[in-house]
Structure formats: structure tokens, C-alpha cells
Short mmCIF file of C-alpha atoms in Angstrom, two decimals:
data_model
loop_
_atom_site.label_atom_id
_atom_site.label_comp_id
_atom_site.label_asym_id
_atom_site.label_seq_id
_atom_site.Cartn_x
_atom_site.Cartn_y
_atom_site.Cartn_z
CA MET M 1 0.04 0.05 0.02
CA THR M 2 1.27 3.39 -1.05
CA ILE M 3 1.09 6.14 1.57
CA GLU M 4 0.59 9.60 0.04
CA HIS M 5 3.17 12.19 0.99
CA MET M 6 1.99 15.45 2.63
CA TYR M 7 2.81 17.32 -0.54
CA ASP M 8 0.49 15.13 -2.53
CA ARG M 9 -2.30 14.43 0.03
CA ASP M 10 -5.43 16.63 -0.36
CA LEU M 11 -3.71 18.69 -2.98
CA PRO M 12 -5.52 17.59 -6.16
CA ARG M 13 -4.79 18.80 -9.67
CA ASN M 14 -7.81 20.71 -10.98
CA PRO M 15 -8.76 23.25 -13.62
CA ALA M 16 -8.01 26.15 -11.24
CA ASN M 17 -4.36 25.13 -10.75
CA PHE M 18 -3.36 23.22 -13.88
CA ALA M 19 -3.95 23.84 -17.55
CA PRO M 20 -2.32 22.16 -20.55
CA ILE M 21 0.25 24.37 -22.28
CA THR M 22 -0.65 25.56 -25.71
CA PRO M 23 0.58 28.33 -28.01
CA LEU M 24 -3.10 29.11 -28.80
CA ASP M 25 -3.18 30.98 -25.49
CA PHE M 26 -0.62 33.42 -26.84
CA ILE M 27 -2.93 34.97 -29.45
CA ALA M 28 -5.94 34.92 -27.05
CA ARG M 29 -3.95 37.06 -24.52
CA THR M 30 -2.53 39.42 -27.17
CA ALA M 31 -6.02 40.02 -28.59
CA GLU M 32 -7.08 40.95 -25.08
CA VAL M 33 -4.15 43.11 -24.13
CA TYR M 34 -3.12 44.60 -27.41
CA PRO M 35 -6.20 44.39 -29.69
CA ASP M 36 -5.30 47.49 -31.68
CA ARG M 37 -1.61 46.72 -32.22
CA LEU M 38 -0.52 45.81 -35.77
CA ALA M 39 -0.45 42.12 -36.36
CA VAL M 40 -0.19 41.51 -40.10
CA VAL M 41 1.15 43.46 -43.08
CA HIS M 42 0.63 42.25 -46.52
CA GLY M 43 0.79 44.71 -49.46
CA GLY M 44 -1.75 47.44 -48.54
CA LEU M 45 -3.37 45.18 -45.88
CA ARG M 46 -2.94 46.29 -42.23
CA GLN M 47 -4.58 43.86 -39.74
CA ASN M 48 -4.57 44.21 -36.00
CA TRP M 49 -4.50 41.46 -33.41
CA ARG M 50 -8.19 41.78 -32.68
CA GLU M 51 -8.96 41.15 -36.37
CA THR M 52 -6.44 38.37 -36.65
CA TYR M 53 -7.81 36.60 -33.66
CA ARG M 54 -11.37 36.93 -34.85
CA ARG M 55 -10.48 35.62 -38.32
CA SER M 56 -8.63 32.70 -36.67
CA CYS M 57 -11.83 31.97 -34.68
CA ARG M 58 -13.93 32.20 -37.82
CA LEU M 59 -11.68 29.61 -39.49
CA ALA M 60 -11.92 27.26 -36.51
CA SER M 61 -15.72 27.69 -36.33
CA ALA M 62 -16.17 27.15 -40.10
CA LEU M 63 -13.96 24.00 -40.08
CA GLN M 64 -16.05 22.53 -37.23
CA ARG M 65 -19.32 23.40 -39.06
CA ALA M 66 -17.77 21.52 -42.14
CA GLY M 67 -17.41 18.43 -39.83
CA ILE M 68 -13.69 18.87 -39.16
CA GLY M 69 -12.54 18.60 -35.57
CA LYS M 70 -10.32 16.68 -33.07
CA ASN M 71 -7.29 15.15 -34.76
CA ASP M 72 -8.50 15.77 -38.32
CA THR M 73 -5.78 16.94 -40.65
CA VAL M 74 -6.06 20.24 -42.49
CA ALA M 75 -3.39 20.77 -45.14
CA VAL M 76 -2.40 24.15 -46.49
CA MET M 77 -0.25 24.97 -49.53
CA LEU M 78 0.45 28.66 -49.02
CA PRO M 79 3.25 31.22 -49.30
CA ASN M 80 3.91 33.52 -46.38
CA THR M 81 0.58 35.33 -46.51
CA PRO M 82 -2.07 36.29 -43.98
CA PRO M 83 -4.09 33.00 -44.42
CA MET M 84 -0.86 31.04 -43.49
CA VAL M 85 -0.60 33.03 -40.21
CA GLU M 86 -4.29 32.45 -39.42
CA ALA M 87 -4.00 28.85 -40.18
CA HIS M 88 -1.45 28.34 -37.41
CA PHE M 89 -4.14 29.34 -35.01
CA GLY M 90 -7.53 28.58 -36.54
CA VAL M 91 -6.77 25.03 -37.50
CA PRO M 92 -5.66 23.84 -33.98
CA MET M 93 -8.43 26.02 -32.43
CA ALA M 94 -10.86 23.57 -34.21
CA GLY M 95 -8.92 20.72 -32.56
CA ALA M 96 -7.50 19.81 -35.91
CA VAL M 97 -3.95 19.31 -36.87
CA LEU M 98 -2.11 21.71 -39.38
CA ASN M 99 -0.22 20.16 -42.21
CA ALA M 100 1.74 22.98 -43.94
CA ILE M 101 3.00 21.53 -47.31
CA ASN M 102 6.27 22.61 -48.88
CA THR M 103 5.29 24.74 -51.88
CA ARG M 104 8.29 23.50 -53.85
CA LEU M 105 7.15 19.88 -54.01
CA ASP M 106 5.88 18.11 -57.14
CA PRO M 107 2.32 16.71 -57.36
CA GLN M 108 3.36 13.17 -56.54
CA ALA M 109 4.91 14.17 -53.18
CA VAL M 110 1.86 16.39 -52.29
CA ALA M 111 -0.56 13.55 -53.16
CA PHE M 112 1.37 11.15 -50.89
CA MET M 113 1.13 13.65 -48.03
CA LEU M 114 -2.55 14.19 -48.52
CA ASP M 115 -3.17 10.51 -48.42
CA HIS M 116 -0.74 9.59 -45.64
CA GLY M 117 -1.94 12.44 -43.42
CA GLU M 118 -5.54 11.62 -44.29
CA ALA M 119 -6.29 15.35 -44.92
CA ARG M 120 -9.98 16.36 -44.60
CA ALA M 121 -9.49 19.81 -46.06
CA VAL M 122 -6.86 21.70 -47.94
CA ILE M 123 -6.43 25.47 -48.26
CA VAL M 124 -4.47 26.39 -51.42
CA ASP M 125 -3.00 29.66 -52.77
CA PRO M 126 -3.61 30.38 -56.58
CA GLU M 127 0.06 30.21 -57.26
CA PHE M 128 0.03 26.47 -56.40
CA GLY M 129 -3.38 25.64 -57.77
CA HIS M 130 -1.97 23.71 -60.74
CA VAL M 131 0.23 21.59 -58.51
CA MET M 132 -2.57 20.85 -56.05
CA GLN M 133 -5.00 20.00 -58.85
CA ALA M 134 -2.55 17.50 -60.28
CA ALA M 135 -1.96 16.13 -56.78
CA LEU M 136 -5.67 15.66 -56.14
CA ALA M 137 -5.88 13.62 -59.30
CA LEU M 138 -3.00 11.35 -58.12
CA ARG M 139 -4.60 10.66 -54.69
CA GLU M 140 -5.21 7.00 -53.92
CA SER M 141 -7.76 7.80 -51.21
CA SER M 142 -11.34 8.06 -52.11
CA SER M 143 -12.24 10.06 -48.99
CA PRO M 144 -13.91 13.47 -49.75
CA LEU M 145 -11.55 16.47 -49.42
CA LEU M 146 -12.79 20.01 -48.92
CA VAL M 147 -10.74 22.31 -51.11
CA ILE M 148 -10.68 26.04 -50.23
CA ASP M 149 -9.24 28.55 -52.62
CA VAL M 150 -7.38 31.69 -51.39
CA GLU M 151 -7.67 34.78 -53.46
CA ASP M 152 -4.63 37.08 -53.18
CA ALA M 153 -4.50 40.52 -54.89
CA LEU M 154 -0.74 40.36 -54.85
CA PHE M 155 -0.63 37.29 -57.00
CA SER M 156 0.05 38.40 -60.51
CA GLY M 157 -0.25 35.02 -62.34
CA GLN M 158 -3.21 33.30 -63.88
CA ALA M 159 -5.40 31.94 -61.18
CA GLN M 160 -7.47 28.81 -61.80
CA PRO M 161 -9.92 28.07 -59.00
CA ILE M 162 -9.92 24.34 -58.04
CA GLY M 163 -12.03 24.32 -54.86
CA SER M 164 -15.63 24.49 -53.94
CA VAL M 165 -15.40 27.70 -51.89
CA THR M 166 -13.08 30.72 -51.47
CA TYR M 167 -11.24 31.34 -48.32
CA GLU M 168 -13.05 34.55 -47.53
CA ASP M 169 -16.46 32.98 -48.14
CA PHE M 170 -15.49 30.15 -45.97
CA LEU M 171 -14.54 32.43 -43.11
CA ALA M 172 -17.76 34.36 -43.56
CA GLY M 173 -19.57 31.20 -42.49
CA GLY M 174 -17.60 30.98 -39.17
CA ASP M 175 -18.26 32.73 -35.86
CA PRO M 176 -15.77 35.45 -34.86
CA ALA M 177 -16.68 34.84 -31.24
CA PHE M 178 -16.22 31.13 -31.49
CA ASP M 179 -15.67 29.53 -28.08
CA TRP M 180 -12.85 27.26 -29.04
CA GLN M 181 -11.68 24.63 -26.70
CA ARG M 182 -8.10 24.39 -25.42
CA PRO M 183 -6.52 20.95 -25.84
CA GLY M 184 -7.47 18.48 -23.12
CA ASP M 185 -3.88 17.32 -23.04
CA GLU M 186 -0.77 19.31 -24.11
CA TRP M 187 0.44 16.09 -25.66
CA ASP M 188 -2.27 16.51 -28.23
CA ALA M 189 -1.02 16.87 -31.87
CA ILE M 190 -0.96 20.44 -33.19
CA ALA M 191 0.98 20.01 -36.48
CA LEU M 192 2.14 17.47 -39.02
CA ASN M 193 5.30 18.25 -40.94
CA TYR M 194 6.89 16.00 -43.48
CA THR M 195 10.64 15.49 -43.86
CA SER M 196 12.38 13.68 -46.59
CA GLY M 197 14.61 11.79 -44.30
CA THR M 198 16.73 9.19 -45.99
CA THR M 199 14.02 7.56 -48.13
CA GLY M 200 11.99 8.73 -51.13
CA ASN M 201 8.74 8.62 -49.17
CA PRO M 202 8.73 11.50 -46.66
CA LYS M 203 8.11 10.78 -42.97
CA GLY M 204 5.30 12.59 -41.11
CA VAL M 205 6.65 14.39 -38.02
CA VAL M 206 4.02 14.97 -35.42
CA TYR M 207 4.24 18.04 -33.13
CA HIS M 208 2.39 18.51 -29.81
CA HIS M 209 1.03 21.70 -28.14
CA ARG M 210 3.64 21.58 -25.36
CA GLY M 211 6.56 21.36 -27.69
CA ALA M 212 5.26 24.16 -29.98
CA ALA M 213 4.66 26.49 -27.00
CA THR M 214 8.07 25.78 -25.38
CA ASN M 215 9.91 26.21 -28.61
CA ALA M 216 8.07 29.47 -29.35
CA ILE M 217 9.07 30.88 -25.91
CA SER M 218 12.65 29.64 -26.42
CA ASN M 219 12.77 31.71 -29.58
CA ILE M 220 11.96 34.78 -27.48
CA LEU M 221 14.69 33.99 -24.99
CA GLU M 222 17.43 33.25 -27.48
CA TRP M 223 16.90 36.55 -29.23
CA ASP M 224 15.84 38.61 -26.22
CA MET M 225 12.90 39.46 -28.48
CA PRO M 226 11.00 42.54 -27.21
CA LYS M 227 7.35 43.20 -27.34
CA HIS M 228 6.03 44.31 -30.73
CA ALA M 229 8.98 43.11 -32.73
CA VAL M 230 8.64 43.51 -36.48
CA TYR M 231 9.35 40.19 -38.12
CA LEU M 232 9.84 39.75 -41.82
CA TRP M 233 8.76 36.41 -43.22
CA THR M 234 11.65 35.35 -45.33
CA LEU M 235 11.61 31.87 -43.80
CA PRO M 236 8.78 29.80 -45.23
CA MET M 237 6.09 28.97 -42.68
CA PHE M 238 5.93 25.46 -44.16
CA HIS M 239 9.48 24.85 -42.77
CA CYS M 240 8.77 23.41 -39.29
CA ASN M 241 5.84 25.80 -38.87
CA GLY M 242 8.30 28.69 -39.57
CA TRP M 243 10.48 27.47 -36.69
CA CYS M 244 7.48 28.11 -34.46
CA PHE M 245 7.66 31.87 -35.08
CA PRO M 246 3.89 32.38 -35.90
CA TRP M 247 3.31 31.47 -32.17
CA THR M 248 6.36 33.48 -30.97
CA LEU M 249 5.03 36.63 -32.78
CA ALA M 250 1.62 36.19 -31.17
CA ALA M 251 3.26 35.85 -27.69
CA ARG M 252 5.11 39.06 -28.17
CA ALA M 253 2.26 40.94 -29.98
CA GLY M 254 4.62 41.45 -32.76
CA VAL M 255 4.05 42.32 -36.41
CA ASN M 256 4.08 39.64 -39.15
CA VAL M 257 5.46 41.33 -42.33
CA CYS M 258 4.25 38.92 -45.08
CA LEU M 259 6.33 38.29 -48.16
CA ARG M 260 5.16 36.22 -51.14
CA ARG M 261 8.50 35.86 -52.83
CA VAL M 262 12.07 36.00 -51.42
CA GLU M 263 13.89 38.65 -53.49
CA ALA M 264 16.56 40.99 -52.40
CA GLN M 265 14.82 44.18 -53.46
CA ALA M 266 11.50 43.12 -51.83
CA ILE M 267 13.35 42.25 -48.57
CA PHE M 268 15.24 45.56 -48.35
CA ASP M 269 12.12 47.51 -49.30
CA ALA M 270 10.16 45.76 -46.52
CA MET M 271 12.93 46.41 -44.02
CA ARG M 272 12.83 50.13 -44.74
CA ASP M 273 9.05 50.49 -45.11
CA HIS M 274 8.11 48.63 -41.99
CA GLY M 275 11.05 49.02 -39.72
CA VAL M 276 11.77 45.37 -39.58
CA THR M 277 13.69 44.23 -36.48
CA HIS M 278 13.96 40.43 -36.95
CA TYR M 279 14.06 37.77 -39.73
CA CYS M 280 15.20 34.16 -40.27
CA GLY M 281 16.46 32.24 -43.18
CA ALA M 282 18.77 29.65 -44.73
CA PRO M 283 22.36 30.77 -45.64
CA ILE M 284 21.15 31.45 -49.19
CA VAL M 285 18.79 34.17 -48.02
CA HIS M 286 21.48 35.96 -45.98
CA GLY M 287 24.00 35.52 -48.84
CA LEU M 288 21.40 37.11 -51.23
CA LEU M 289 21.36 40.19 -48.96
CA VAL M 290 25.13 40.42 -48.39
CA ASN M 291 25.81 40.27 -52.13
CA ALA M 292 23.09 42.74 -53.13
CA THR M 293 24.13 46.15 -54.50
CA ASP M 294 24.99 49.05 -52.15
CA GLU M 295 22.06 50.95 -53.72
CA MET M 296 19.56 48.26 -52.63
CA LYS M 297 20.91 48.50 -48.96
CA THR M 298 20.67 52.28 -48.71
CA GLY M 299 18.56 53.39 -45.75
CA VAL M 300 18.13 49.87 -44.23
CA PRO M 301 17.64 50.17 -40.42
CA ALA M 302 20.69 49.15 -38.37
CA GLY M 303 20.65 46.53 -35.66
CA ILE M 304 18.30 44.12 -37.43
CA LYS M 305 18.66 40.66 -35.86
CA ALA M 306 19.06 37.75 -38.30
CA MET M 307 18.93 34.07 -37.53
CA VAL M 308 20.68 31.43 -39.79
CA ALA M 309 20.37 27.72 -39.89
CA GLY M 310 21.10 24.91 -42.42
CA ALA M 311 24.82 25.52 -42.58
CA ALA M 312 27.47 27.27 -40.51
CA PRO M 313 27.93 30.96 -41.49
CA PRO M 314 31.32 31.49 -43.18
CA ALA M 315 33.55 34.49 -42.30
CA SER M 316 32.53 36.34 -45.48
CA MET M 317 28.85 36.15 -44.44
CA ILE M 318 29.59 37.29 -40.93
CA GLU M 319 31.64 40.17 -42.22
CA GLY M 320 29.00 41.15 -44.78
CA MET M 321 26.21 41.10 -42.17
CA GLU M 322 28.33 43.25 -39.82
CA ARG M 323 28.89 45.72 -42.55
CA MET M 324 25.13 46.08 -42.97
CA GLY M 325 24.74 46.50 -39.24
CA PHE M 326 22.91 43.19 -38.84
CA ASP M 327 23.36 40.90 -35.78
CA LEU M 328 23.58 37.22 -36.87
CA THR M 329 22.68 34.30 -34.62
CA HIS M 330 23.47 30.75 -35.74
CA VAL M 331 20.96 27.99 -34.74
CA TYR M 332 20.66 24.35 -35.47
CA GLY M 333 17.96 21.74 -35.44
CA LEU M 334 15.83 19.36 -37.46
CA THR M 335 12.11 19.00 -38.34
CA GLU M 336 11.88 16.46 -35.50
CA VAL M 337 12.85 19.10 -32.91
CA TYR M 338 10.50 21.91 -34.21
CA GLY M 339 13.28 23.63 -36.27
CA PRO M 340 16.04 25.19 -34.19
CA ALA M 341 16.56 23.66 -30.83
CA THR M 342 20.20 24.65 -30.21
CA VAL M 343 21.95 28.04 -30.52
CA CYS M 344 25.47 29.23 -30.78
CA ALA M 345 25.10 31.65 -27.92
CA LYS M 346 27.67 34.39 -28.26
CA HIS M 347 29.92 35.86 -25.65
CA GLU M 348 31.02 39.43 -25.19
CA ASP M 349 34.64 38.54 -25.16
CA TRP M 350 34.26 37.13 -28.69
CA ASP M 351 33.69 40.67 -29.94
CA ALA M 352 37.39 41.48 -29.46
CA LEU M 353 38.54 38.55 -31.63
CA ASP M 354 39.40 38.81 -35.30
CA ILE M 355 36.93 37.84 -37.96
CA GLY M 356 38.47 34.46 -38.53
CA GLU M 357 38.29 33.38 -34.94
CA ARG M 358 34.75 34.72 -34.59
CA ALA M 359 33.63 32.84 -37.67
CA ARG M 360 35.26 29.66 -36.18
CA LEU M 361 33.39 30.10 -32.97
CA ASN M 362 30.06 31.11 -34.63
CA ALA M 363 30.20 28.18 -36.89
CA ARG M 364 29.56 25.76 -34.11
CA GLN M 365 25.99 24.51 -33.61
CA GLY M 366 26.22 25.58 -30.00
CA VAL M 367 24.24 24.64 -26.93
CA ARG M 368 20.66 23.64 -26.03
CA TYR M 369 17.74 26.12 -26.39
CA HIS M 370 16.57 27.51 -23.01
CA LEU M 371 13.62 25.20 -22.71
CA GLN M 372 15.19 22.09 -24.25
CA ARG M 373 16.06 19.70 -21.43
CA ASP M 374 19.40 18.40 -22.94
CA VAL M 375 21.45 18.13 -26.09
CA ARG M 376 24.60 15.93 -26.05
CA VAL M 377 27.10 14.41 -28.39
CA LEU M 378 26.85 10.66 -27.48
CA ASP M 379 28.51 7.48 -28.67
CA PRO M 380 25.51 5.79 -30.44
CA GLU M 381 26.78 2.38 -29.51
CA THR M 382 27.39 2.94 -25.77
CA MET M 383 25.07 5.91 -25.31
CA GLN M 384 27.76 7.67 -23.27
CA PRO M 385 28.98 11.25 -23.75
CA VAL M 386 32.05 11.54 -25.98
CA ALA M 387 35.17 13.34 -24.62
CA GLN M 388 34.72 17.12 -24.93
CA ASP M 389 37.98 17.45 -26.76
CA GLY M 390 36.80 18.80 -30.02
CA GLU M 391 38.04 15.62 -31.81
CA THR M 392 36.17 12.63 -30.61
CA MET M 393 33.18 12.01 -32.91
CA GLY M 394 29.67 11.05 -31.70
CA GLU M 395 26.07 11.63 -32.70
CA ILE M 396 24.09 14.73 -31.66
CA MET M 397 21.08 13.65 -29.57
CA PHE M 398 18.25 15.65 -27.96
CA LYS M 399 16.00 15.06 -25.03
CA GLY M 400 13.14 17.18 -23.66
CA ASN M 401 9.84 18.91 -24.60
CA ILE M 402 11.17 20.24 -27.91
CA ALA M 403 11.03 16.86 -29.60
CA MET M 404 8.29 15.36 -31.83
CA LYS M 405 5.61 12.87 -30.69
CA GLY M 406 7.05 10.58 -33.36
CA TYR M 407 6.64 9.59 -36.97
CA LEU M 408 2.97 9.23 -38.13
CA LYS M 409 2.04 5.55 -38.89
CA ASN M 410 5.66 4.53 -38.50
CA PRO M 411 6.18 2.88 -35.06
CA LYS M 412 9.41 1.10 -35.93
CA THR M 413 11.13 4.29 -37.10
CA THR M 414 9.84 6.24 -34.07
CA GLN M 415 11.16 3.60 -31.75
CA GLU M 416 14.56 3.67 -33.50
CA ALA M 417 14.68 7.47 -33.32
CA PHE M 418 14.07 7.47 -29.59
CA ALA M 419 16.26 4.48 -28.71
CA GLY M 420 17.95 4.77 -25.33
CA GLY M 421 15.69 7.69 -24.17
CA TRP M 422 17.23 10.27 -26.64
CA PHE M 423 16.18 11.50 -30.08
CA HIS M 424 18.94 10.49 -32.48
CA SER M 425 19.60 13.30 -34.96
CA GLY M 426 21.74 11.26 -37.34
CA ASP M 427 24.24 14.13 -37.38
CA LEU M 428 27.80 13.33 -36.31
CA ALA M 429 29.68 16.02 -34.28
CA VAL M 430 32.40 16.76 -31.83
CA GLN M 431 32.03 18.61 -28.52
CA TYR M 432 34.46 21.16 -27.17
CA PRO M 433 35.60 21.76 -23.62
CA ASP M 434 33.22 24.72 -23.22
CA GLY M 435 30.23 22.38 -24.09
CA TYR M 436 29.57 23.81 -27.60
CA PHE M 437 29.38 21.20 -30.37
CA LYS M 438 30.04 21.26 -34.12
CA ILE M 439 28.79 19.00 -36.81
CA LYS M 440 31.50 17.20 -38.80
CA ASP M 441 29.52 14.86 -41.06
CA ARG M 442 26.09 13.45 -41.68
CA SER M 443 25.31 9.79 -40.97
CA LYS M 444 22.52 10.17 -43.49
CA ASP M 445 23.23 11.12 -47.02
CA ILE M 446 21.01 14.15 -46.93
CA ILE M 447 21.85 17.10 -49.28
CA ILE M 448 20.75 20.49 -47.86
CA SER M 449 20.15 22.89 -50.81
CA GLY M 450 18.94 26.40 -50.02
CA GLY M 451 17.62 25.09 -46.68
CA GLU M 452 15.69 22.27 -48.33
CA ASN M 453 16.45 18.62 -47.53
CA ILE M 454 17.06 16.38 -50.52
CA SER M 455 17.17 12.61 -50.17
CA SER M 456 20.08 11.22 -52.19
CA ILE M 457 18.19 7.86 -52.23
CA GLU M 458 15.12 9.54 -53.88
CA VAL M 459 17.23 10.98 -56.54
CA GLU M 460 19.09 7.69 -57.05
CA ASP M 461 15.84 5.82 -57.43
CA VAL M 462 14.85 8.16 -60.30
CA LEU M 463 18.29 7.69 -61.95
CA TYR M 464 17.94 3.95 -61.86
CA ARG M 465 14.66 4.21 -63.87
CA HIS M 466 16.61 5.53 -66.81
CA PRO M 467 17.04 2.79 -69.36
CA ALA M 468 20.78 3.45 -69.87
CA VAL M 469 21.78 3.57 -66.24
CA MET M 470 23.31 0.47 -64.45
CA VAL M 471 24.71 2.08 -61.29
CA ALA M 472 23.97 5.56 -59.72
CA ALA M 473 24.99 7.47 -56.75
CA VAL M 474 24.18 10.98 -55.56
CA VAL M 475 26.28 13.14 -53.14
CA ALA M 476 26.33 16.80 -52.18
CA ARG M 477 28.29 19.17 -54.39
CA PRO M 478 29.35 22.55 -52.98
CA ASP M 479 27.45 25.42 -54.47
CA PRO M 480 28.17 29.09 -53.95
CA LYS M 481 24.55 30.05 -54.14
CA TRP M 482 22.58 27.15 -52.67
CA GLY M 483 25.14 25.74 -50.25
CA GLU M 484 24.78 22.27 -51.75
CA THR M 485 23.27 20.77 -54.86
CA PRO M 486 22.94 17.21 -56.01
CA CYS M 487 25.75 15.63 -58.03
CA ALA M 488 25.01 12.47 -59.83
CA PHE M 489 27.57 9.82 -60.64
CA VAL M 490 26.34 7.43 -63.27
CA GLU M 491 27.72 4.11 -64.60
CA LEU M 492 26.06 3.11 -67.86
CA LYS M 493 24.93 -0.24 -68.98
CA ALA M 494 27.28 -2.00 -71.50
CA GLY M 495 26.77 -0.56 -74.97
CA ALA M 496 24.40 2.14 -73.72
CA THR M 497 24.86 5.88 -74.46
CA THR M 498 23.23 8.99 -73.08
CA THR M 499 24.05 12.57 -72.29
CA GLN M 500 24.08 14.86 -69.29
CA ALA M 501 21.13 16.77 -70.73
CA ASP M 502 19.15 13.52 -71.21
CA ILE M 503 19.77 12.47 -67.63
CA VAL M 504 18.73 15.92 -66.34
CA ALA M 505 15.54 15.89 -68.47
CA HIS M 506 14.71 12.42 -67.18
CA CYS M 507 15.09 13.67 -63.57
CA ARG M 508 12.96 16.73 -64.32
CA GLN M 509 10.05 14.42 -65.17
CA HIS M 510 10.09 12.75 -61.74
CA LEU M 511 11.50 15.31 -59.31
CA ALA M 512 10.90 18.74 -58.00
CA ALA M 513 13.19 21.20 -59.75
CA PHE M 514 15.39 21.75 -56.67
CA LYS M 515 16.08 18.03 -56.44
CA VAL M 516 17.36 17.73 -59.95
CA PRO M 517 21.17 17.04 -60.18
CA ARG M 518 23.22 20.18 -61.07
CA ALA M 519 26.21 18.02 -62.19
CA VAL M 520 26.34 14.56 -63.84
CA VAL M 521 29.59 12.53 -63.99
CA PHE M 522 29.89 9.41 -66.15
CA GLY M 523 32.24 6.55 -65.37
CA GLU M 524 32.79 3.47 -63.28
CA LEU M 525 31.88 4.14 -59.59
CA PRO M 526 34.38 3.28 -56.84
CA LYS M 527 33.15 0.26 -54.78
CA THR M 528 34.27 -1.81 -51.81
CA SER M 529 35.21 -5.49 -52.20
CA THR M 530 31.64 -6.32 -51.32
CA GLY M 531 30.22 -4.03 -54.06
CA LYS M 532 29.14 -1.06 -51.81
CA ILE M 533 29.63 2.27 -53.40
CA GLN M 534 32.21 4.37 -51.73
CA LYS M 535 30.45 7.73 -51.39
CA PHE M 536 33.25 9.35 -49.51
CA GLU M 537 35.42 8.99 -52.66
CA LEU M 538 32.61 10.50 -54.80
CA ARG M 539 32.38 13.49 -52.40
CA LYS M 540 36.04 14.22 -53.03
CA GLN M 541 35.32 14.36 -56.83
CA ALA M 542 32.06 16.30 -56.66
CA GLY M 543 33.68 19.61 -55.95
CA SER M 544 35.36 19.60 -59.33
CA ALA M 545 32.41 18.35 -61.31
CA ALA M 546 31.17 20.90 -63.86
CA ALA M 547 27.77 22.41 -63.21
CA ILE M 548 24.92 22.08 -65.66
CA ASP M 549 22.38 24.77 -66.30
CA VAL M 550 19.10 23.16 -65.20
#
């Protein structure tokens, strides 16, 4: 018989003293406290937090009236526009799960996600209507799917409605005073995000309310983000829910400056026009700004805080950002940990160092986020910490609230990912005496191009479908613009002939454009005695492979 301790006896948990944590509370509070503060900027649109909250409530109400509720999936294929901001609140307010789809994907990948996630509804921007229409035709599921068309005055292309209702008409059928219910459990799913992983079929990463809220708060703490920060949406919100920044901005009653397309001129114009204070992006975005003309940079506010992830910032980028008066913070993470979950926290004494040494220190992936319980470099065999000598290699592993629930419908892979009570990142790193760690290699052959993950296996599978190809391997090739691009090494069948252009054209038929190899090398591939392709040898050759205009 267990005897209750005095600190447990007669001290019950009840609604008055315990509530599940959810980022939805952030927008509810901000709408109460700062209803008239600017929330969203999009072209000529100026929308305050009262309006944004009411529109989110309308969306939630309309979804429930359409029969969509607890644990139903609502997919969206949207750029960084107001409906995308509203979806991050309205969809989970209905009890549903938000699946933000990468707008760069091909119809086959989109169709797989709609089927695998069992989407009940999809909200689509006119720019991606043709892709979504093709994806809908490829679905294997026969379940009905509510398709909602967004109309955007800033879209200049040819819009072809594919849905049964427009977004504004759908919202008009919802209640702006909708009494949405907070999750009964903070472990409830809030979002579904797909990652390419190491296979052609993407894995569905499930986020919970607790993780979304804690990472959103950690974002504030890592940046010392003030109230009413003005945030420019250069980072796609389909990337790990914009690294949880839609919820972060709601917590700070900040301003979401929307941006349909990432272009240097548009970014600098927005920074000047709206007094931008913060933005995030892959290295390619920061490089775009650093390498822009001086004329474009004229009048840009000083002191803008920038966050970079995807690859370590080189000295030239740090120097360029400093010349513009920007403050760059390097973060690291994966889809499975809600985007960034570590930060290269800077120290004041680093400021006195030369640019080369500062670049070396800032290139490290750093230390855990404030509200992440632990991040270590462990030996994956023994699960013991490696020596903090900057030389001994191990695997980066995470533990804490900022970790996914698991992979949807994939218990085996989920179990493997959490083996030993840690989330295994698959990234190999060393740890230094000060506790900071640095990635040295990837245990998975993932290519990160412009912040996008490309599965080498997926590209190889397409290459093997070419009638002339006998053996194929794909590795990362350094690229000055994208960071990395796929480089294909191809061994042809006896007597077969083909060209680089033909291989590229074949890949274009089956892959999204950013996954198509930018270099193709013909010849016998190096192999071990057992016939395994030696990719480390191919990586050495990839740097000198001639790029192809694709």
C-alpha cells in the first residue's frame, strides 16, 4: 500500500491550478491586451491582433461546421501570406492538426502527403493551384476532401480556382466569437510536418502543443525578443511551422510582415518601409542580402537581428552582415525538434577577436535552447557522452519537450529514433571543452540545398529508372549560391549511351526542380570489395564536377 506524501495528500490537480500548455493561449492574450496593435502587413493590408484573432476563430468555427474537428488533418499549400498566419491558430483551435505543405514539391509528393496524413481539407494559394490540382488527381484515397481557394491581390499570375469555396466566403460562415476549446492534453497533436529523411517517401513528423509552445518561448529567450518586434517572413512557414515563429510573434504581440517571394529588393524595401527588427532564413537568403548592390541596401535600419540555420555561416557572411549592421545568430535543429533547438550563444569577449576566430566560434551548432532539457554528443553504441576534446566524434542527440511525438504511422522508425531515451539526430559531431558542439558529417546522405532537404536515395531511385543507367549514386556538391546541390555519378549499361542533358531531362520528369542534379559525371563508380559504393570518394570528386544549367 502506497502512503501519500503530505505534498500530494489533499492537494489535487484541478482546472483552477493546472492547464495544458498551448501556443493558442498566446494569441488569445494578445487579442485581449493589445487588440489594436498591428499584427499582419501584406501589401496594402494592415490587420490588428483583434482582427487576426477573430479571423482565426472564424476559421476554426467554419472548419467545425464543415465536420472537421479533433485530430482531423487540415493541409495548406500557401506562401507567407495572412491565411498562413491564421491557419497556425484557426486549424488547431478547431482541434484539428495543421499540415503545412512545402510549396516547392511536385504533385506526386503532395498527393502522398494528402493520403498519408488523411487530410480532410486543404487550403491552397492560386500560385500552387495547378500543382494541387494534379496532386488531387493522383490521390489514392477516395475520402472526400474540402478544397478552399485563397484569393490574393498580390498574386500576378493566372489563377484557376480548383476548390468549392473561397477562403473569404468560408470564413464568412464562421463565428468570430467562436468559443474554441483548449486541448485536453498538451500532448495532443498540433501540427504534421513532412521531412524527406533518407528515403523517397517522406516521414510525417507530429508536433504536440507543449513542444510548440516551449519552442516558441525559447525563440523569444534566445533573441531577447522585445514586445512588438517587427518580423519579416523570409523563412517559409511550411518549414517546421516557420520554426514556431507564428506562435512566437503572437506571444510578443509582434508584427508579421508577409512576403510572397524571397527577392533582395523586396526584402530591403520591406525592411525600410516597416522598420523590420528580426528575420530568419537559410544561408542562401543571408547571402542574397550580403551580395546585393549598395544601392539596394541604402537606408536599411541598423541593428536588425538575423537568424541562420542549415549551414554554418562563413567568415565572409559574418563580415557582410556586420557591414550592414545586422546581428547574426546561428541556430541548429531538425524538423523532428521543431526547427532550431540549439543556438550558438555568443559571448561578449568574442567581439574582441578577429573575424576568422569569430567565424570559427560562430560556426559551431552551439548549446541547447533555453527550454530544451538536454543536447549531447553521445557515442551511439554505448550511449555515453564523448570526450569534450573537439576531436572525438559522436552523434548529436536531443532530450526534452522540444521533440516530436514521433513519426505518423511509423512505429518502428519512431522507436529507433528514440532508442535509449534520446532523439537520434543522425548528425555526427564533436563537442568542445566549453560544451559547444560542431557538426562534422552526416550519418545520413542528406543534401541541404537552399535550406531544403534532398534525399540522395530518392534521386538515385529516379536515376535507376533511366534505361541506360546501371549504377547511380548521388552526393552533395558545394554550390556558392545554394550551399549544396545534388551531383549524380552514373555508370552506364554495356553498350548504352546517353548525355548529361538527357539524364537531367529524365530527372525533371520525376523530381521537384530543386532536387534535380546540377552535375552529372559518367564513369565507373568506386566500390568496396563487397560492391558497396564508396560515397566518400565521390564527395572528393564532386567539388570539381562541372555544373549544368538546369
